[in-house]
Amino acid sequence: MKRKLINSLSMALIALPLLAGCSGETEAIKLVVWEDQSNIEMLETIADEFIAFYKRTYPSAPSFTIEFQSQSEKSAVERLGTIANTGTEPDIVAFTHDTTATAAAAKLFAPISYSYEVSSNHNLEAVGAFSIGGVLYAYPNVTESITLMYDKRKVDAADLASFSALKTSGEKIGLTAQEVDSAYYMWGL
């Protein structure tokens, strides 16, 4: 995840010297990132490392800061739609892949220009999750894995032979979840 975030930030920041050169000013540039509160502390550390690397690599480039704003990934596209074209939009948005079609239809995101680079460095399913009609609209950040935790007293080997067998035997299983409103932590069988 760290490498992919740094790659994503690198692509976004590579244009900073070019954009600053257009204005004729050398004031600091602020990059605003919407991210889930639970990830901000970790990402601030990564961002600080990236900024230090950027300053060493491009010493004559304008300075910049990265401001993380807490925004739930599951409601980011909806909120973005309410502030589009107000001048208060973030530069980078972390959002759930199932809102890509909504964002693309509302023209909240532009198609990714260098989609081959993204496609060649990410898993096909992750790229597909952020593509509509074969057009890539966002950079995949992470690919989630599904972990099944079960009580061996209630589930036997035959129940685990396939997902459909597990679903069929689901009435025997009690479900415990960390966040009952999040599909990332709870999915009923």
PDB file of N, CA and C in Angstrom, residues 112-170:
ATOM      1  N   ILE A 112      -8.242   8.748 -16.640  1.00  0.00           N
ATOM      2  CA  ILE A 112      -6.802   8.701 -16.391  1.00  0.00           C
ATOM      3  C   ILE A 112      -6.084   8.661 -17.735  1.00  0.00           C
ATOM      4  N   SER A 113      -5.167   9.595 -17.932  1.00  0.00           N
ATOM      5  CA  SER A 113      -4.456   9.697 -19.208  1.00  0.00           C
ATOM      6  C   SER A 113      -3.492   8.545 -19.447  1.00  0.00           C
ATOM      7  N   TYR A 114      -2.793   8.116 -18.426  1.00  0.00           N
ATOM      8  CA  TYR A 114      -1.778   7.083 -18.591  1.00  0.00           C
ATOM      9  C   TYR A 114      -2.261   5.767 -17.995  1.00  0.00           C
ATOM     10  N   SER A 115      -3.379   5.287 -18.489  1.00  0.00           N
ATOM     11  CA  SER A 115      -3.986   4.090 -17.908  1.00  0.00           C
ATOM     12  C   SER A 115      -3.135   2.839 -18.114  1.00  0.00           C
ATOM     13  N   TYR A 116      -2.310   2.801 -19.155  1.00  0.00           N
ATOM     14  CA  TYR A 116      -1.458   1.632 -19.361  1.00  0.00           C
ATOM     15  C   TYR A 116      -0.500   1.458 -18.186  1.00  0.00           C
ATOM     16  N   GLU A 117       0.079   2.552 -17.733  1.00  0.00           N
ATOM     17  CA  GLU A 117       1.001   2.506 -16.597  1.00  0.00           C
ATOM     18  C   GLU A 117       0.299   1.964 -15.355  1.00  0.00           C
ATOM     19  N   VAL A 118      -0.913   2.422 -15.116  1.00  0.00           N
ATOM     20  CA  VAL A 118      -1.681   1.964 -13.958  1.00  0.00           C
ATOM     21  C   VAL A 118      -2.030   0.490 -14.127  1.00  0.00           C
ATOM     22  N   SER A 119      -2.510   0.134 -15.303  1.00  0.00           N
ATOM     23  CA  SER A 119      -2.923  -1.248 -15.567  1.00  0.00           C
ATOM     24  C   SER A 119      -1.770  -2.233 -15.442  1.00  0.00           C
ATOM     25  N   SER A 120      -0.586  -1.818 -15.830  1.00  0.00           N
ATOM     26  CA  SER A 120       0.550  -2.737 -15.783  1.00  0.00           C
ATOM     27  C   SER A 120       1.129  -2.887 -14.376  1.00  0.00           C
ATOM     28  N   ASN A 121       0.748  -2.021 -13.452  1.00  0.00           N
ATOM     29  CA  ASN A 121       1.284  -2.086 -12.093  1.00  0.00           C
ATOM     30  C   ASN A 121       0.266  -2.484 -11.032  1.00  0.00           C
ATOM     31  N   HIS A 122      -0.950  -2.779 -11.447  1.00  0.00           N
ATOM     32  CA  HIS A 122      -1.992  -3.145 -10.492  1.00  0.00           C
ATOM     33  C   HIS A 122      -2.713  -4.398 -10.974  1.00  0.00           C
ATOM     34  N   ASN A 123      -3.313  -5.078 -10.061  1.00  0.00           N
ATOM     35  CA  ASN A 123      -4.075  -6.277 -10.389  1.00  0.00           C
ATOM     36  C   ASN A 123      -5.280  -5.916 -11.269  1.00  0.00           C
ATOM     37  N   LEU A 124      -5.601  -6.791 -12.205  1.00  0.00           N
ATOM     38  CA  LEU A 124      -6.643  -6.554 -13.203  1.00  0.00           C
ATOM     39  C   LEU A 124      -7.997  -6.240 -12.573  1.00  0.00           C
ATOM     40  N   GLU A 125      -8.341  -6.948 -11.509  1.00  0.00           N
ATOM     41  CA  GLU A 125      -9.631  -6.711 -10.853  1.00  0.00           C
ATOM     42  C   GLU A 125      -9.679  -5.328 -10.216  1.00  0.00           C
ATOM     43  N   ALA A 126      -8.573  -4.876  -9.629  1.00  0.00           N
ATOM     44  CA  ALA A 126      -8.528  -3.546  -9.014  1.00  0.00           C
ATOM     45  C   ALA A 126      -8.685  -2.461 -10.073  1.00  0.00           C
ATOM     46  N   VAL A 127      -8.028  -2.631 -11.206  1.00  0.00           N
ATOM     47  CA  VAL A 127      -8.156  -1.661 -12.299  1.00  0.00           C
ATOM     48  C   VAL A 127      -9.588  -1.668 -12.825  1.00  0.00           C
ATOM     49  N   GLY A 128     -10.165  -2.850 -12.982  1.00  0.00           N
ATOM     50  CA  GLY A 128     -11.543  -2.960 -13.455  1.00  0.00           C
ATOM     51  C   GLY A 128     -12.547  -2.313 -12.525  1.00  0.00           C
ATOM     52  N   ALA A 129     -12.271  -2.340 -11.232  1.00  0.00           N
ATOM     53  CA  ALA A 129     -13.189  -1.746 -10.254  1.00  0.00           C
ATOM     54  C   ALA A 129     -13.283  -0.232 -10.409  1.00  0.00           C
ATOM     55  N   PHE A 130     -12.252   0.392 -10.950  1.00  0.00           N
ATOM     56  CA  PHE A 130     -12.239   1.843 -11.126  1.00  0.00           C
ATOM     57  C   PHE A 130     -12.371   2.250 -12.592  1.00  0.00           C
ATOM     58  N   SER A 131     -12.842   1.325 -13.419  1.00  0.00           N
ATOM     59  CA  SER A 131     -13.036   1.582 -14.846  1.00  0.00           C
ATOM     60  C   SER A 131     -14.512   1.472 -15.197  1.00  0.00           C
ATOM     61  N   ILE A 132     -14.949   2.314 -16.104  1.00  0.00           N
ATOM     62  CA  ILE A 132     -16.314   2.269 -16.621  1.00  0.00           C
ATOM     63  C   ILE A 132     -16.199   2.243 -18.140  1.00  0.00           C
ATOM     64  N   GLY A 133     -16.784   1.226 -18.766  1.00  0.00           N
ATOM     65  CA  GLY A 133     -16.716   1.111 -20.220  1.00  0.00           C
ATOM     66  C   GLY A 133     -15.293   1.045 -20.740  1.00  0.00           C
ATOM     67  N   GLY A 134     -14.395   0.426 -19.972  1.00  0.00           N
ATOM     68  CA  GLY A 134     -13.003   0.302 -20.392  1.00  0.00           C
ATOM     69  C   GLY A 134     -12.166   1.551 -20.156  1.00  0.00           C
ATOM     70  N   VAL A 135     -12.749   2.586 -19.559  1.00  0.00           N
ATOM     71  CA  VAL A 135     -12.033   3.832 -19.280  1.00  0.00           C
ATOM     72  C   VAL A 135     -11.721   3.895 -17.784  1.00  0.00           C
ATOM     73  N   LEU A 136     -10.447   4.086 -17.454  1.00  0.00           N
ATOM     74  CA  LEU A 136     -10.011   4.144 -16.064  1.00  0.00           C
ATOM     75  C   LEU A 136     -10.226   5.551 -15.503  1.00  0.00           C
ATOM     76  N   TYR A 137     -10.877   5.640 -14.333  1.00  0.00           N
ATOM     77  CA  TYR A 137     -11.188   6.931 -13.716  1.00  0.00           C
ATOM     78  C   TYR A 137     -10.463   7.188 -12.405  1.00  0.00           C
ATOM     79  N   ALA A 138      -9.770   6.205 -11.856  1.00  0.00           N
ATOM     80  CA  ALA A 138      -9.096   6.402 -10.578  1.00  0.00           C
ATOM     81  C   ALA A 138      -7.941   5.426 -10.438  1.00  0.00           C
ATOM     82  N   TYR A 139      -7.037   5.758  -9.542  1.00  0.00           N
ATOM     83  CA  TYR A 139      -5.899   4.900  -9.263  1.00  0.00           C
ATOM     84  C   TYR A 139      -6.260   3.932  -8.144  1.00  0.00           C
ATOM     85  N   PRO A 140      -6.155   2.635  -8.379  1.00  0.00           N
ATOM     86  CA  PRO A 140      -6.394   1.689  -7.282  1.00  0.00           C
ATOM     87  C   PRO A 140      -5.349   1.925  -6.190  1.00  0.00           C
ATOM     88  N   ASN A 141      -5.792   1.904  -4.964  1.00  0.00           N
ATOM     89  CA  ASN A 141      -4.884   2.137  -3.846  1.00  0.00           C
ATOM     90  C   ASN A 141      -4.555   0.836  -3.127  1.00  0.00           C
ATOM     91  N   VAL A 142      -5.564   0.063  -2.839  1.00  0.00           N
ATOM     92  CA  VAL A 142      -5.376  -1.222  -2.164  1.00  0.00           C
ATOM     93  C   VAL A 142      -6.320  -2.241  -2.781  1.00  0.00           C
ATOM     94  N   THR A 143      -5.976  -3.487  -2.631  1.00  0.00           N
ATOM     95  CA  THR A 143      -6.873  -4.572  -2.997  1.00  0.00           C
ATOM     96  C   THR A 143      -7.147  -5.342  -1.721  1.00  0.00           C
ATOM     97  N   GLU A 144      -8.412  -5.450  -1.374  1.00  0.00           N
ATOM     98  CA  GLU A 144      -8.759  -6.127  -0.132  1.00  0.00           C
ATOM     99  C   GLU A 144      -8.779  -7.636  -0.310  1.00  0.00           C
ATOM    100  N   SER A 145      -8.463  -8.301   0.755  1.00  0.00           N
ATOM    101  CA  SER A 145      -8.569  -9.751   0.815  1.00  0.00           C
ATOM    102  C   SER A 145      -9.735 -10.092   1.724  1.00  0.00           C
ATOM    103  N   ILE A 146     -10.395 -11.168   1.428  1.00  0.00           N
ATOM    104  CA  ILE A 146     -11.490 -11.611   2.274  1.00  0.00           C
ATOM    105  C   ILE A 146     -10.941 -12.651   3.239  1.00  0.00           C
ATOM    106  N   THR A 147     -11.233 -12.466   4.498  1.00  0.00           N
ATOM    107  CA  THR A 147     -10.819 -13.414   5.526  1.00  0.00           C
ATOM    108  C   THR A 147     -12.061 -13.992   6.166  1.00  0.00           C
ATOM    109  N   LEU A 148     -12.132 -15.281   6.221  1.00  0.00           N
ATOM    110  CA  LEU A 148     -13.265 -15.949   6.842  1.00  0.00           C
ATOM    111  C   LEU A 148     -12.823 -16.490   8.192  1.00  0.00           C
ATOM    112  N   MET A 149     -13.491 -16.026   9.232  1.00  0.00           N
ATOM    113  CA  MET A 149     -13.233 -16.535  10.576  1.00  0.00           C
ATOM    114  C   MET A 149     -14.486 -17.285  10.995  1.00  0.00           C
ATOM    115  N   TYR A 150     -14.303 -18.496  11.480  1.00  0.00           N
ATOM    116  CA  TYR A 150     -15.473 -19.302  11.808  1.00  0.00           C
ATOM    117  C   TYR A 150     -15.219 -20.154  13.051  1.00  0.00           C
ATOM    118  N   ASP A 151     -16.296 -20.610  13.617  1.00  0.00           N
ATOM    119  CA  ASP A 151     -16.268 -21.470  14.798  1.00  0.00           C
ATOM    120  C   ASP A 151     -16.285 -22.923  14.320  1.00  0.00           C
ATOM    121  N   LYS A 152     -15.204 -23.653  14.561  1.00  0.00           N
ATOM    122  CA  LYS A 152     -15.085 -25.038  14.100  1.00  0.00           C
ATOM    123  C   LYS A 152     -16.148 -25.950  14.700  1.00  0.00           C
ATOM    124  N   ARG A 153     -16.755 -25.521  15.796  1.00  0.00           N
ATOM    125  CA  ARG A 153     -17.819 -26.332  16.397  1.00  0.00           C
ATOM    126  C   ARG A 153     -19.117 -26.213  15.606  1.00  0.00           C
ATOM    127  N   LYS A 154     -19.245 -25.158  14.787  1.00  0.00           N
ATOM    128  CA  LYS A 154     -20.487 -24.933  14.044  1.00  0.00           C
ATOM    129  C   LYS A 154     -20.349 -25.190  12.548  1.00  0.00           C
ATOM    130  N   VAL A 155     -19.122 -25.218  12.044  1.00  0.00           N
ATOM    131  CA  VAL A 155     -18.877 -25.388  10.611  1.00  0.00           C
ATOM    132  C   VAL A 155     -17.957 -26.587  10.427  1.00  0.00           C
ATOM    133  N   ASP A 156     -18.317 -27.475   9.495  1.00  0.00           N
ATOM    134  CA  ASP A 156     -17.436 -28.618   9.242  1.00  0.00           C
ATOM    135  C   ASP A 156     -16.801 -28.481   7.860  1.00  0.00           C
ATOM    136  N   ALA A 157     -15.931 -29.413   7.510  1.00  0.00           N
ATOM    137  CA  ALA A 157     -15.180 -29.353   6.253  1.00  0.00           C
ATOM    138  C   ALA A 157     -16.094 -29.273   5.039  1.00  0.00           C
ATOM    139  N   ALA A 158     -17.219 -29.951   5.053  1.00  0.00           N
ATOM    140  CA  ALA A 158     -18.146 -29.917   3.913  1.00  0.00           C
ATOM    141  C   ALA A 158     -18.714 -28.510   3.712  1.00  0.00           C
ATOM    142  N   ASP A 159     -18.894 -27.765   4.803  1.00  0.00           N
ATOM    143  CA  ASP A 159     -19.408 -26.396   4.701  1.00  0.00           C
ATOM    144  C   ASP A 159     -18.402 -25.460   4.038  1.00  0.00           C
ATOM    145  N   LEU A 160     -17.125 -25.812   4.080  1.00  0.00           N
ATOM    146  CA  LEU A 160     -16.075 -24.959   3.531  1.00  0.00           C
ATOM    147  C   LEU A 160     -15.643 -25.366   2.130  1.00  0.00           C
ATOM    148  N   ALA A 161     -16.287 -26.361   1.552  1.00  0.00           N
ATOM    149  CA  ALA A 161     -15.904 -26.853   0.228  1.00  0.00           C
ATOM    150  C   ALA A 161     -16.066 -25.783  -0.843  1.00  0.00           C
ATOM    151  N   SER A 162     -17.054 -24.922  -0.698  1.00  0.00           N
ATOM    152  CA  SER A 162     -17.280 -23.839  -1.654  1.00  0.00           C
ATOM    153  C   SER A 162     -18.034 -22.725  -0.939  1.00  0.00           C
ATOM    154  N   PHE A 163     -18.032 -21.551  -1.549  1.00  0.00           N
ATOM    155  CA  PHE A 163     -18.744 -20.444  -0.926  1.00  0.00           C
ATOM    156  C   PHE A 163     -20.246 -20.712  -0.915  1.00  0.00           C
ATOM    157  N   SER A 164     -20.756 -21.341  -1.968  1.00  0.00           N
ATOM    158  CA  SER A 164     -22.194 -21.636  -1.988  1.00  0.00           C
ATOM    159  C   SER A 164     -22.558 -22.641  -0.891  1.00  0.00           C
ATOM    160  N   ALA A 165     -21.665 -23.608  -0.608  1.00  0.00           N
ATOM    161  CA  ALA A 165     -21.922 -24.550   0.491  1.00  0.00           C
ATOM    162  C   ALA A 165     -21.921 -23.821   1.830  1.00  0.00           C
ATOM    163  N   LEU A 166     -21.025 -22.860   1.977  1.00  0.00           N
ATOM    164  CA  LEU A 166     -20.979 -22.078   3.206  1.00  0.00           C
ATOM    165  C   LEU A 166     -22.249 -21.246   3.363  1.00  0.00           C
ATOM    166  N   LYS A 167     -22.701 -20.645   2.263  1.00  0.00           N
ATOM    167  CA  LYS A 167     -23.942 -19.867   2.321  1.00  0.00           C
ATOM    168  C   LYS A 167     -25.129 -20.756   2.685  1.00  0.00           C
ATOM    169  N   THR A 168     -25.151 -21.948   2.106  1.00  0.00           N
ATOM    170  CA  THR A 168     -26.248 -22.879   2.390  1.00  0.00           C
ATOM    171  C   THR A 168     -26.285 -23.247   3.871  1.00  0.00           C
ATOM    172  N   SER A 169     -25.131 -23.403   4.469  1.00  0.00           N
ATOM    173  CA  SER A 169     -25.082 -23.767   5.890  1.00  0.00           C
ATOM    174  C   SER A 169     -25.087 -22.546   6.809  1.00  0.00           C
ATOM    175  N   GLY A 170     -25.272 -21.378   6.259  1.00  0.00           N
ATOM    176  CA  GLY A 170     -25.183 -20.122   7.005  1.00  0.00           C
ATOM    177  C   GLY A 170     -26.096 -19.990   8.201  1.00  0.00           C
TER     178      GLY A 170
END
